[in-house]
Amino acid sequence: MEDSKIIELFFSRSEQAITELAYKYGGACKKIAFNILRNPEDAEECVNDAYLGAWNSIPPQEPNPLITYICKITRNLALKKYRYNTAQRRNSFYDMPLSELEECIPFDKGNSNPCTEDDLTEIIEEFLDTLDKKSRIMFVKRYWYAEPVKSIAEEFRMTENHISVKLLRIRNKMKVYLEKKGVVL
Amino acid sequence: MSKSDKMSHAIGNIDDRFLLEAMESCPRRKLHRGVRIFGAVAASICLLVGLAVWGLRGENGFFTVYACESDQQLTIVCKTNIRVAADTQRQEVQTVLEQYFDKLYATMLEESNADYSPNDFASINGYIVAKELVASRYTYHTLLGGIHEVDLKEVTIEELSNQDDHLEAAVYVTCAFSYGDNGETSLGENGETSMGNLYRVTLEKSGEQYKVTDLDCDSITILMAKESILKGKAEGNDADAYRRTDAYFQQIQKNADIMLETQKNF
């Protein structure tokens, strides 16, 4: 079913909207949640909560594209659950992408104010536009979709080591870019 | 919130086109993948960091006792005093925040008639957070018999920083509440509310005490609301954004009414 039809179902408050949403995008959502949480039950719970989030917010929202909307909700919920799990020391998988991101944090010279998250997003988007398509996809897959290096390697038909080195170079580039832009976190 | 969390959040908000681009690149992966065990490595790193931090603390404590011997030691005494002042400030802020969130969450109670105006917060963010609680009260009242008890479980200051004329705090708040006609259903019991929310709170000194002037929240309902309400902010003025907030939450309340009608028809 087309996204616009699913949105129409939401607007008419038909529960079939959830069924269609789950049928069309359930797989993508489950994958994101599982990448972050590494626990099928937690991932399933997250995805169901994401459907509920969509049900409660459409209308008034009329998301286009629908897939990124539902994926964003899922990612946010999964990160929240991850945070809860790690507070209880129950999961440390997502620590890896997080610790990798730490390498991109620019050196704080102590003479400027921390930039806002919105500004940081804008600068990261600018940076992503400077990358070639392949590197950009690798970066987004690793740090947005939280995909394991092994899975990215399979997709690009490269070795895990090769992907790790590529990601390292991208992170180094990003650090330099952020420092050039005067970003302080 | 740690710097890497902030980075992860910022990446989380990147434009849809990047997500679609990555999504559309055809994945070729096997169904079953081995899950690597990072626990041992993470535990070792934590242990090393923990030992290092413990060692540093011990060193400061030592120099505090034998202060006034050299410039270096005096500097450390000063640092210790600053740390004590910071701890006192943190304690003060903790009390203010506990009282504030207690009152804020009470908005959801069935018997509450609390409502908020744009003047109650320094920015639209705080207004959206408060209006969401008002809308929750209505939704629970309409569909689930109302919320009868709210129990603030945890208010943890994760980060506290001094800005030019105010304080910024990242605060993790969890609460449990019971709803239903007899108040029998407790969300706290099945753990659904135990995840809590991370708030960013702005506090200003008002006389001798700190006062919360604004807040923002990472809750998914707030993020979704903001995405919708602030989409056209560049085109409109602030008053429009407040009007859009009211319209947004009126629609959320209308959704509850529609769901009630649907249930009745069944």
GROMACS .gro file of C-alpha atoms in nm:
model
  451
    1MET     CA    1   0.000   0.000   0.000
    2GLU     CA    2   0.123   0.350  -0.079
    3ASP     CA    3   0.229   0.575   0.208
    4SER     CA    4  -0.044   0.826   0.128
    5LYS     CA    5  -0.308   0.552   0.166
    6ILE     CA    6  -0.163   0.448   0.502
    7ILE     CA    7  -0.171   0.810   0.617
    8GLU     CA    8  -0.536   0.829   0.505
    9LEU     CA    9  -0.610   0.525   0.721
   10PHE     CA   10  -0.448   0.700   1.018
   11PHE     CA   11  -0.657   1.009   0.954
   12SER     CA   12  -0.974   0.805   0.943
   13ARG     CA   13  -0.862   0.638   1.270
   14SER     CA   14  -0.872   0.294   1.116
   15GLU     CA   15  -0.670   0.034   1.302
   16GLN     CA   16  -0.577  -0.113   0.966
   17ALA     CA   17  -0.327   0.175   0.949
   18ILE     CA   18  -0.111  -0.002   1.208
   19THR     CA   19  -0.140  -0.334   1.025
   20GLU     CA   20  -0.033  -0.176   0.697
   21LEU     CA   21   0.243   0.023   0.863
   22ALA     CA   22   0.376  -0.291   1.031
   23TYR     CA   23   0.353  -0.489   0.708
   24LYS     CA   24   0.539  -0.227   0.507
   25TYR     CA   25   0.797  -0.092   0.750
   26GLY     CA   26   0.795  -0.334   1.043
   27GLY     CA   27   1.107  -0.511   0.919
   28ALA     CA   28   1.310  -0.191   0.889
   29CYS     CA   29   1.199  -0.077   1.233
   30LYS     CA   30   1.279  -0.410   1.396
   31LYS     CA   31   1.624  -0.407   1.242
   32ILE     CA   32   1.706  -0.063   1.380
   33ALA     CA   33   1.575  -0.149   1.725
   34PHE     CA   34   1.763  -0.480   1.726
   35ASN     CA   35   2.088  -0.316   1.606
   36ILE     CA   36   2.078  -0.092   1.911
   37LEU     CA   37   1.934  -0.325   2.173
   38ARG     CA   38   2.053  -0.672   2.063
   39ASN     CA   39   1.751  -0.824   2.229
   40PRO     CA   40   1.454  -0.943   2.019
   41GLU     CA   41   1.194  -0.890   2.296
   42ASP     CA   42   1.314  -0.538   2.371
   43ALA     CA   43   1.328  -0.462   1.999
   44GLU     CA   44   0.974  -0.591   1.947
   45GLU     CA   45   0.848  -0.382   2.239
   46CYS     CA   46   1.017  -0.073   2.095
   47VAL     CA   47   0.862  -0.123   1.755
   48ASN     CA   48   0.514  -0.168   1.904
   49ASP     CA   49   0.564   0.152   2.105
   50ALA     CA   50   0.671   0.325   1.783
   51TYR     CA   51   0.344   0.218   1.616
   52LEU     CA   52   0.155   0.356   1.912
   53GLY     CA   53   0.357   0.678   1.883
   54ALA     CA   54   0.257   0.705   1.518
   55TRP     CA   55  -0.107   0.630   1.603
   56ASN     CA   56  -0.113   0.907   1.863
   57SER     CA   57   0.058   1.166   1.648
   58ILE     CA   58  -0.101   1.117   1.303
   59PRO     CA   59  -0.303   1.337   1.282
   60PRO     CA   60  -0.202   1.614   1.347
   61GLN     CA   61   0.124   1.504   1.182
   62GLU     CA   62   0.126   1.409   0.817
   63PRO     CA   63   0.474   1.265   0.772
   64ASN     CA   64   0.633   1.243   0.432
   65PRO     CA   65   0.824   1.018   0.386
   66LEU     CA   66   0.655   0.784   0.631
   67ILE     CA   67   0.947   0.543   0.655
   68THR     CA   68   1.198   0.789   0.801
   69TYR     CA   69   0.932   0.914   1.041
   70ILE     CA   70   0.861   0.571   1.186
   71CYS     CA   71   1.231   0.479   1.183
   72LYS     CA   72   1.317   0.795   1.378
   73ILE     CA   73   1.055   0.715   1.640
   74THR     CA   74   1.190   0.361   1.667
   75ARG     CA   75   1.551   0.477   1.697
   76ASN     CA   76   1.463   0.727   1.968
   77LEU     CA   77   1.270   0.467   2.164
   78ALA     CA   78   1.546   0.210   2.122
   79LEU     CA   79   1.809   0.457   2.245
   80LYS     CA   80   1.593   0.535   2.544
   81LYS     CA   81   1.555   0.167   2.622
   82TYR     CA   82   1.929   0.121   2.566
   83ARG     CA   83   1.997   0.395   2.816
   84TYR     CA   84   1.772   0.219   3.067
   85ASN     CA   85   1.937  -0.117   2.999
   86THR     CA   86   2.289   0.018   3.033
   87ALA     CA   87   2.197   0.191   3.357
   88GLN     CA   88   2.108  -0.160   3.474
   89ARG     CA   89   2.426  -0.296   3.304
   90ARG     CA   90   2.222  -0.526   3.084
   91ASN     CA   91   2.357  -0.436   2.742
   92SER     CA   92   2.681  -0.287   2.619
   93PHE     CA   93   2.658  -0.340   2.244
   94TYR     CA   94   2.574   0.016   2.142
   95ASP     CA   95   2.870   0.132   2.352
   96MET     CA   96   3.086   0.052   2.049
   97PRO     CA   97   2.942   0.306   1.802
   98LEU     CA   98   2.920   0.553   2.091
   99SER     CA   99   3.284   0.512   2.187
  100GLU     CA  100   3.380   0.542   1.820
  101LEU     CA  101   3.192   0.870   1.806
  102GLU     CA  102   3.396   0.992   2.101
  103GLU     CA  103   3.694   1.000   1.866
  104CYS     CA  104   3.516   1.267   1.660
  105ILE     CA  105   3.473   1.500   1.955
  106PRO     CA  106   3.679   1.810   1.881
  107PHE     CA  107   3.944   1.926   2.123
  108ASP     CA  108   3.797   2.180   2.366
  109LYS     CA  109   4.025   2.484   2.380
  110GLY     CA  110   3.806   2.625   2.656
  111ASN     CA  111   3.742   2.957   2.485
  112SER     CA  112   3.404   2.904   2.325
  113ASN     CA  113   3.051   2.809   2.427
  114PRO     CA  114   2.921   2.459   2.356
  115CYS     CA  115   2.720   2.446   2.036
  116THR     CA  116   2.357   2.340   2.038
  117GLU     CA  117   2.243   2.002   1.909
  118ASP     CA  118   2.063   2.167   1.618
  119ASP     CA  119   2.377   2.353   1.512
  120LEU     CA  120   2.578   2.033   1.546
  121THR     CA  121   2.329   1.845   1.327
  122GLU     CA  122   2.358   2.115   1.061
  123ILE     CA  123   2.738   2.097   1.063
  124ILE     CA  124   2.733   1.715   1.048
  125GLU     CA  125   2.498   1.737   0.748
  126GLU     CA  126   2.742   1.978   0.578
  127PHE     CA  127   3.022   1.734   0.653
  128LEU     CA  128   2.828   1.439   0.511
  129ASP     CA  129   2.776   1.635   0.191
  130THR     CA  130   3.153   1.661   0.152
  131LEU     CA  131   3.191   1.281   0.155
  132ASP     CA  132   3.159   1.049  -0.143
  133LYS     CA  133   2.836   0.848  -0.155
  134LYS     CA  134   2.990   0.522  -0.036
  135SER     CA  135   3.156   0.676   0.269
  136ARG     CA  136   2.840   0.867   0.351
  137ILE     CA  137   2.631   0.551   0.342
  138MET     CA  138   2.883   0.367   0.558
  139PHE     CA  139   2.876   0.646   0.815
  140VAL     CA  140   2.496   0.665   0.829
  141LYS     CA  141   2.462   0.288   0.849
  142ARG     CA  142   2.706   0.267   1.137
  143TYR     CA  143   2.607   0.571   1.341
  144TRP     CA  144   2.239   0.620   1.258
  145TYR     CA  145   2.122   0.264   1.195
  146ALA     CA  146   2.379   0.127   1.444
  147GLU     CA  147   2.466  -0.156   1.207
  148PRO     CA  148   2.752  -0.386   1.308
  149VAL     CA  149   3.075  -0.347   1.109
  150LYS     CA  150   3.041  -0.707   0.994
  151SER     CA  151   2.705  -0.643   0.835
  152ILE     CA  152   2.831  -0.330   0.656
  153ALA     CA  153   3.130  -0.530   0.534
  154GLU     CA  154   2.900  -0.797   0.390
  155GLU     CA  155   2.693  -0.537   0.215
  156PHE     CA  156   2.991  -0.364   0.057
  157ARG     CA  157   3.168  -0.694  -0.003
  158MET     CA  158   3.472  -0.580   0.188
  159THR     CA  159   3.653  -0.719   0.488
  160GLU     CA  160   3.557  -0.603   0.836
  161ASN     CA  161   3.905  -0.462   0.877
  162HIS     CA  162   3.870  -0.258   0.559
  163ILE     CA  163   3.540  -0.111   0.678
  164SER     CA  164   3.685  -0.033   1.021
  165VAL     CA  165   3.974   0.153   0.863
  166LYS     CA  166   3.737   0.342   0.632
  167LEU     CA  167   3.517   0.441   0.926
  168LEU     CA  168   3.823   0.549   1.121
  169ARG     CA  169   3.928   0.778   0.836
  170ILE     CA  170   3.579   0.925   0.814
  171ARG     CA  171   3.578   0.990   1.188
  172ASN     CA  172   3.918   1.158   1.171
  173LYS     CA  173   3.799   1.371   0.881
  174MET     CA  174   3.490   1.463   1.075
  175LYS     CA  175   3.691   1.562   1.380
  176VAL     CA  176   3.905   1.794   1.168
  177TYR     CA  177   3.592   1.935   1.003
  178LEU     CA  178   3.422   2.002   1.338
  179GLU     CA  179   3.735   2.166   1.476
  180LYS     CA  180   3.760   2.384   1.167
  181LYS     CA  181   3.402   2.493   1.225
  182GLY     CA  182   3.488   2.580   1.586
  183VAL     CA  183   3.253   2.320   1.732
  184VAL     CA  184   3.273   2.268   2.108
  185LEU     CA  185   3.053   2.004   2.271
  186MET     CA  186   2.445   1.367   2.889
  187SER     CA  187   2.790   1.270   2.767
  188LYS     CA  188   2.952   1.435   2.466
  189SER     CA  189   2.921   1.117   2.263
  190ASP     CA  190   2.550   1.101   2.350
  191LYS     CA  191   2.515   1.457   2.228
  192MET     CA  192   2.693   1.362   1.909
  193SER     CA  193   2.471   1.055   1.869
  194HIS     CA  194   2.158   1.269   1.919
  195ALA     CA  195   2.280   1.524   1.665
  196ILE     CA  196   2.342   1.245   1.414
  197GLY     CA  197   1.996   1.111   1.498
  198ASN     CA  198   1.843   1.434   1.369
  199ILE     CA  199   2.015   1.445   1.031
  200ASP     CA  200   1.802   1.508   0.727
  201ASP     CA  201   1.581   1.232   0.585
  202ARG     CA  202   1.770   1.230   0.256
  203PHE     CA  203   2.077   1.074   0.423
  204LEU     CA  204   1.862   0.805   0.581
  205LEU     CA  205   1.685   0.727   0.256
  206GLU     CA  206   2.015   0.712   0.069
  207ALA     CA  207   2.155   0.457   0.315
  208MET     CA  208   1.829   0.265   0.321
  209GLU     CA  209   1.811   0.240  -0.054
  210SER     CA  210   2.161   0.097  -0.092
  211CYS     CA  211   2.081  -0.274  -0.136
  212PRO     CA  212   2.186  -0.471   0.170
  213ARG     CA  213   2.337  -0.817   0.116
  214ARG     CA  214   2.351  -0.977   0.447
  215LYS     CA  215   2.302  -1.318   0.593
  216LEU     CA  216   2.011  -1.376   0.824
  217HIS     CA  217   2.215  -1.509   1.112
  218ARG     CA  218   2.508  -1.314   1.247
  219GLY     CA  219   2.718  -1.396   1.545
  220VAL     CA  220   2.697  -1.139   1.823
  221ARG     CA  221   3.039  -1.031   1.939
  222ILE     CA  222   3.102  -1.008   2.310
  223PHE     CA  223   3.228  -0.669   2.410
  224GLY     CA  224   3.149  -0.703   2.781
  225ALA     CA  225   3.496  -0.813   2.886
  226VAL     CA  226   3.666  -0.529   2.697
  227ALA     CA  227   3.418  -0.270   2.826
  228ALA     CA  228   3.455  -0.401   3.183
  229SER     CA  229   3.835  -0.379   3.161
  230ILE     CA  230   3.819  -0.023   3.031
  231CYS     CA  231   3.569   0.073   3.304
  232LEU     CA  232   3.795  -0.082   3.568
  233LEU     CA  233   4.100   0.108   3.442
  234VAL     CA  234   3.909   0.437   3.422
  235GLY     CA  235   3.760   0.372   3.767
  236LEU     CA  236   4.102   0.307   3.917
  237ALA     CA  237   4.241   0.620   3.754
  238VAL     CA  238   3.956   0.835   3.888
  239TRP     CA  239   3.987   0.681   4.234
  240GLY     CA  240   4.359   0.745   4.229
  241LEU     CA  241   4.311   1.110   4.135
  242ARG     CA  242   4.054   1.164   4.407
  243GLY     CA  243   4.280   1.011   4.664
  244GLU     CA  244   4.562   1.239   4.559
  245ASN     CA  245   4.347   1.553   4.596
  246GLY     CA  246   4.230   1.443   4.940
  247PHE     CA  247   4.593   1.392   5.048
  248PHE     CA  248   4.702   1.739   4.941
  249THR     CA  249   4.401   1.898   5.110
  250VAL     CA  250   4.520   1.772   5.446
  251TYR     CA  251   4.875   1.902   5.399
  252ALA     CA  252   4.780   2.234   5.241
  253CYS     CA  253   4.956   2.570   5.291
  254GLU     CA  254   5.297   2.417   5.222
  255SER     CA  255   5.343   2.531   4.865
  256ASP     CA  256   5.170   2.719   4.583
  257GLN     CA  257   5.083   2.393   4.419
  258GLN     CA  258   4.917   2.263   4.732
  259LEU     CA  259   4.731   2.592   4.782
  260THR     CA  260   4.598   2.564   4.429
  261ILE     CA  261   4.469   2.220   4.513
  262VAL     CA  262   4.305   2.354   4.830
  263CYS     CA  263   4.132   2.618   4.616
  264LYS     CA  264   4.018   2.349   4.375
  265THR     CA  265   3.882   2.148   4.666
  266ASN     CA  266   3.692   2.454   4.792
  267ILE     CA  267   3.546   2.509   4.447
  268ARG     CA  268   3.439   2.146   4.443
  269VAL     CA  269   3.270   2.182   4.783
  270ALA     CA  270   3.090   2.495   4.658
  271ALA     CA  271   2.983   2.304   4.347
  272ASP     CA  272   2.852   2.019   4.562
  273THR     CA  273   2.650   2.262   4.773
  274GLN     CA  274   2.510   2.421   4.460
  275ARG     CA  275   2.424   2.079   4.321
  276GLN     CA  276   2.241   1.988   4.640
  277GLU     CA  277   2.049   2.314   4.628
  278VAL     CA  278   1.953   2.256   4.264
  279GLN     CA  279   1.856   1.896   4.341
  280THR     CA  280   1.600   2.013   4.600
  281VAL     CA  281   1.459   2.276   4.364
  282LEU     CA  282   1.428   2.021   4.082
  283GLU     CA  283   1.258   1.759   4.300
  284GLN     CA  284   0.997   2.014   4.408
  285TYR     CA  285   0.956   2.140   4.054
  286PHE     CA  286   0.905   1.800   3.890
  287ASP     CA  287   0.675   1.690   4.172
  288LYS     CA  288   0.451   1.986   4.092
  289LEU     CA  289   0.490   1.951   3.716
  290TYR     CA  290   0.397   1.582   3.709
  291ALA     CA  291   0.099   1.652   3.935
  292THR     CA  292  -0.048   1.823   3.627
  293MET     CA  293  -0.144   1.475   3.504
  294LEU     CA  294  -0.359   1.401   3.809
  295GLU     CA  295  -0.730   1.362   3.747
  296GLU     CA  296  -0.823   1.623   4.007
  297SER     CA  297  -0.572   1.876   3.878
  298ASN     CA  298  -0.683   2.171   3.671
  299ALA     CA  299  -0.335   2.305   3.612
  300ASP     CA  300  -0.282   2.472   3.277
  301TYR     CA  301   0.005   2.673   3.141
  302SER     CA  302   0.058   2.994   2.948
  303PRO     CA  303   0.354   3.103   2.733
  304ASN     CA  304   0.458   3.333   3.019
  305ASP     CA  305   0.536   3.034   3.240
  306PHE     CA  306   0.846   2.940   3.038
  307ALA     CA  307   1.134   3.121   2.875
  308SER     CA  308   1.084   2.940   2.544
  309ILE     CA  309   0.832   2.736   2.348
  310ASN     CA  310   1.011   2.415   2.456
  311GLY     CA  311   0.891   2.437   2.815
  312TYR     CA  312   0.542   2.526   2.698
  313ILE     CA  313   0.528   2.216   2.477
  314VAL     CA  314   0.643   1.991   2.763
  315ALA     CA  315   0.378   2.130   2.997
  316LYS     CA  316   0.101   2.119   2.738
  317GLU     CA  317   0.184   1.756   2.668
  318LEU     CA  318   0.119   1.675   3.034
  319VAL     CA  319  -0.213   1.858   3.018
  320ALA     CA  320  -0.305   1.657   2.706
  321SER     CA  321  -0.201   1.333   2.881
  322ARG     CA  322  -0.433   1.417   3.169
  323TYR     CA  323  -0.720   1.456   2.922
  324THR     CA  324  -0.636   1.135   2.732
  325TYR     CA  325  -0.618   0.927   3.050
  326HIS     CA  326  -0.938   1.090   3.177
  327THR     CA  327  -1.123   1.013   2.853
  328LEU     CA  328  -1.001   0.663   2.782
  329LEU     CA  329  -0.867   0.514   3.103
  330GLY     CA  330  -1.052   0.664   3.396
  331GLY     CA  331  -0.789   0.923   3.482
  332ILE     CA  332  -0.460   0.926   3.670
  333HIS     CA  333  -0.506   0.912   4.046
  334GLU     CA  334  -0.156   0.898   4.185
  335VAL     CA  335   0.182   1.013   4.063
  336ASP     CA  336   0.494   0.900   4.239
  337LEU     CA  337   0.823   1.065   4.149
  338LYS     CA  338   1.078   0.783   4.167
  339GLU     CA  339   1.401   0.947   4.064
  340VAL     CA  340   1.538   1.293   3.990
  341THR     CA  341   1.904   1.257   3.899
  342ILE     CA  342   2.120   1.546   3.789
  343GLU     CA  343   2.341   1.402   3.520
  344GLU     CA  344   2.513   1.724   3.427
  345LEU     CA  345   2.516   2.071   3.577
  346SER     CA  346   2.692   2.360   3.414
  347ASN     CA  347   2.724   2.727   3.497
  348GLN     CA  348   2.646   2.954   3.205
  349ASP     CA  349   2.686   3.334   3.201
  350ASP     CA  350   2.378   3.419   3.405
  351HIS     CA  351   2.205   3.087   3.461
  352LEU     CA  352   2.248   2.715   3.523
  353GLU     CA  353   2.187   2.438   3.272
  354ALA     CA  354   2.105   2.093   3.408
  355ALA     CA  355   2.053   1.759   3.237
  356VAL     CA  356   1.812   1.574   3.462
  357TYR     CA  357   1.688   1.218   3.441
  358VAL     CA  358   1.339   1.182   3.584
  359THR     CA  359   1.136   0.866   3.637
  360CYS     CA  360   0.790   0.843   3.781
  361ALA     CA  361   0.524   0.582   3.837
  362PHE     CA  362   0.153   0.653   3.822
  363SER     CA  363  -0.169   0.466   3.866
  364TYR     CA  364  -0.474   0.506   3.648
  365GLY     CA  365  -0.815   0.352   3.599
  366ASP     CA  366  -1.154   0.394   3.759
  367ASN     CA  367  -1.028   0.260   4.089
  368GLY     CA  368  -0.666   0.360   4.043
  369GLU     CA  369  -0.580  -0.009   4.037
  370THR     CA  370  -0.352  -0.014   3.736
  371SER     CA  371  -0.002   0.092   3.819
  372LEU     CA  372   0.230   0.150   3.527
  373GLY     CA  373   0.518   0.152   3.768
  374GLU     CA  374   0.464  -0.212   3.846
  375ASN     CA  375   0.513  -0.340   3.495
  376GLY     CA  376   0.811  -0.117   3.445
  377GLU     CA  377   0.675   0.088   3.158
  378THR     CA  378   0.748   0.418   3.321
  379SER     CA  379   1.074   0.315   3.477
  380MET     CA  380   1.264   0.430   3.167
  381GLY     CA  381   1.189   0.792   3.251
  382ASN     CA  382   1.282   1.099   3.055
  383LEU     CA  383   1.586   1.316   3.019
  384TYR     CA  384   1.513   1.685   3.069
  385ARG     CA  385   1.729   1.983   2.998
  386VAL     CA  386   1.643   2.242   3.257
  387THR     CA  387   1.737   2.608   3.276
  388LEU     CA  388   1.755   2.760   3.623
  389GLU     CA  389   1.806   3.118   3.727
  390LYS     CA  390   1.879   3.267   4.067
  391SER     CA  391   1.569   3.429   4.210
  392GLY     CA  392   1.659   3.596   4.540
  393GLU     CA  393   1.834   3.331   4.748
  394GLN     CA  394   1.692   3.035   4.558
  395TYR     CA  395   1.718   2.889   4.214
  396LYS     CA  396   1.409   2.891   3.996
  397VAL     CA  397   1.331   2.680   3.690
  398THR     CA  398   1.270   2.913   3.398
  399ASP     CA  399   1.259   2.667   3.110
  400LEU     CA  400   1.287   2.300   3.022
  401ASP     CA  401   1.305   2.065   2.729
  402CYS     CA  402   1.262   1.690   2.711
  403ASP     CA  403   1.386   1.399   2.500
  404SER     CA  404   1.057   1.210   2.525
  405ILE     CA  405   0.938   1.077   2.191
  406THR     CA  406   0.600   1.247   2.222
  407ILE     CA  407   0.772   1.580   2.276
  408LEU     CA  408   1.014   1.522   1.989
  409MET     CA  409   0.725   1.439   1.757
  410ALA     CA  410   0.526   1.738   1.874
  411LYS     CA  411   0.820   1.971   1.823
  412GLU     CA  412   0.888   1.831   1.479
  413SER     CA  413   0.534   1.917   1.378
  414ILE     CA  414   0.493   2.246   1.564
  415LEU     CA  415   0.829   2.401   1.485
  416LYS     CA  416   0.840   2.290   1.122
  417GLY     CA  417   0.708   2.623   1.000
  418LYS     CA  418   0.877   2.836   1.264
  419ALA     CA  419   1.095   3.011   1.011
  420GLU     CA  420   0.786   3.124   0.826
  421GLY     CA  421   0.588   3.240   1.128
  422ASN     CA  422   0.647   3.446   1.438
  423ASP     CA  423   0.664   3.315   1.794
  424ALA     CA  424   0.297   3.378   1.863
  425ASP     CA  425   0.218   3.147   1.571
  426ALA     CA  426   0.432   2.872   1.724
  427TYR     CA  427   0.236   2.898   2.051
  428ARG     CA  428  -0.091   2.888   1.857
  429ARG     CA  429   0.031   2.581   1.667
  430THR     CA  430   0.120   2.417   1.999
  431ASP     CA  431  -0.233   2.472   2.128
  432ALA     CA  432  -0.381   2.341   1.802
  433TYR     CA  433  -0.152   2.037   1.809
  434PHE     CA  434  -0.253   1.930   2.157
  435GLN     CA  435  -0.619   2.005   2.091
  436GLN     CA  436  -0.594   1.756   1.806
  437ILE     CA  437  -0.429   1.501   2.038
  438GLN     CA  438  -0.723   1.543   2.278
  439LYS     CA  439  -0.965   1.514   1.986
  440ASN     CA  440  -0.795   1.185   1.894
  441ALA     CA  441  -0.885   1.055   2.239
  442ASP     CA  442  -1.248   1.160   2.188
  443ILE     CA  443  -1.257   0.984   1.850
  444MET     CA  444  -1.109   0.669   2.001
  445LEU     CA  445  -1.374   0.676   2.274
  446GLU     CA  446  -1.648   0.708   2.010
  447THR     CA  447  -1.497   0.416   1.816
  448GLN     CA  448  -1.491   0.203   2.132
  449LYS     CA  449  -1.857   0.289   2.204
  450ASN     CA  450  -1.958   0.192   1.851
  451PHE     CA  451  -1.799  -0.149   1.895
   0.00000   0.00000   0.00000
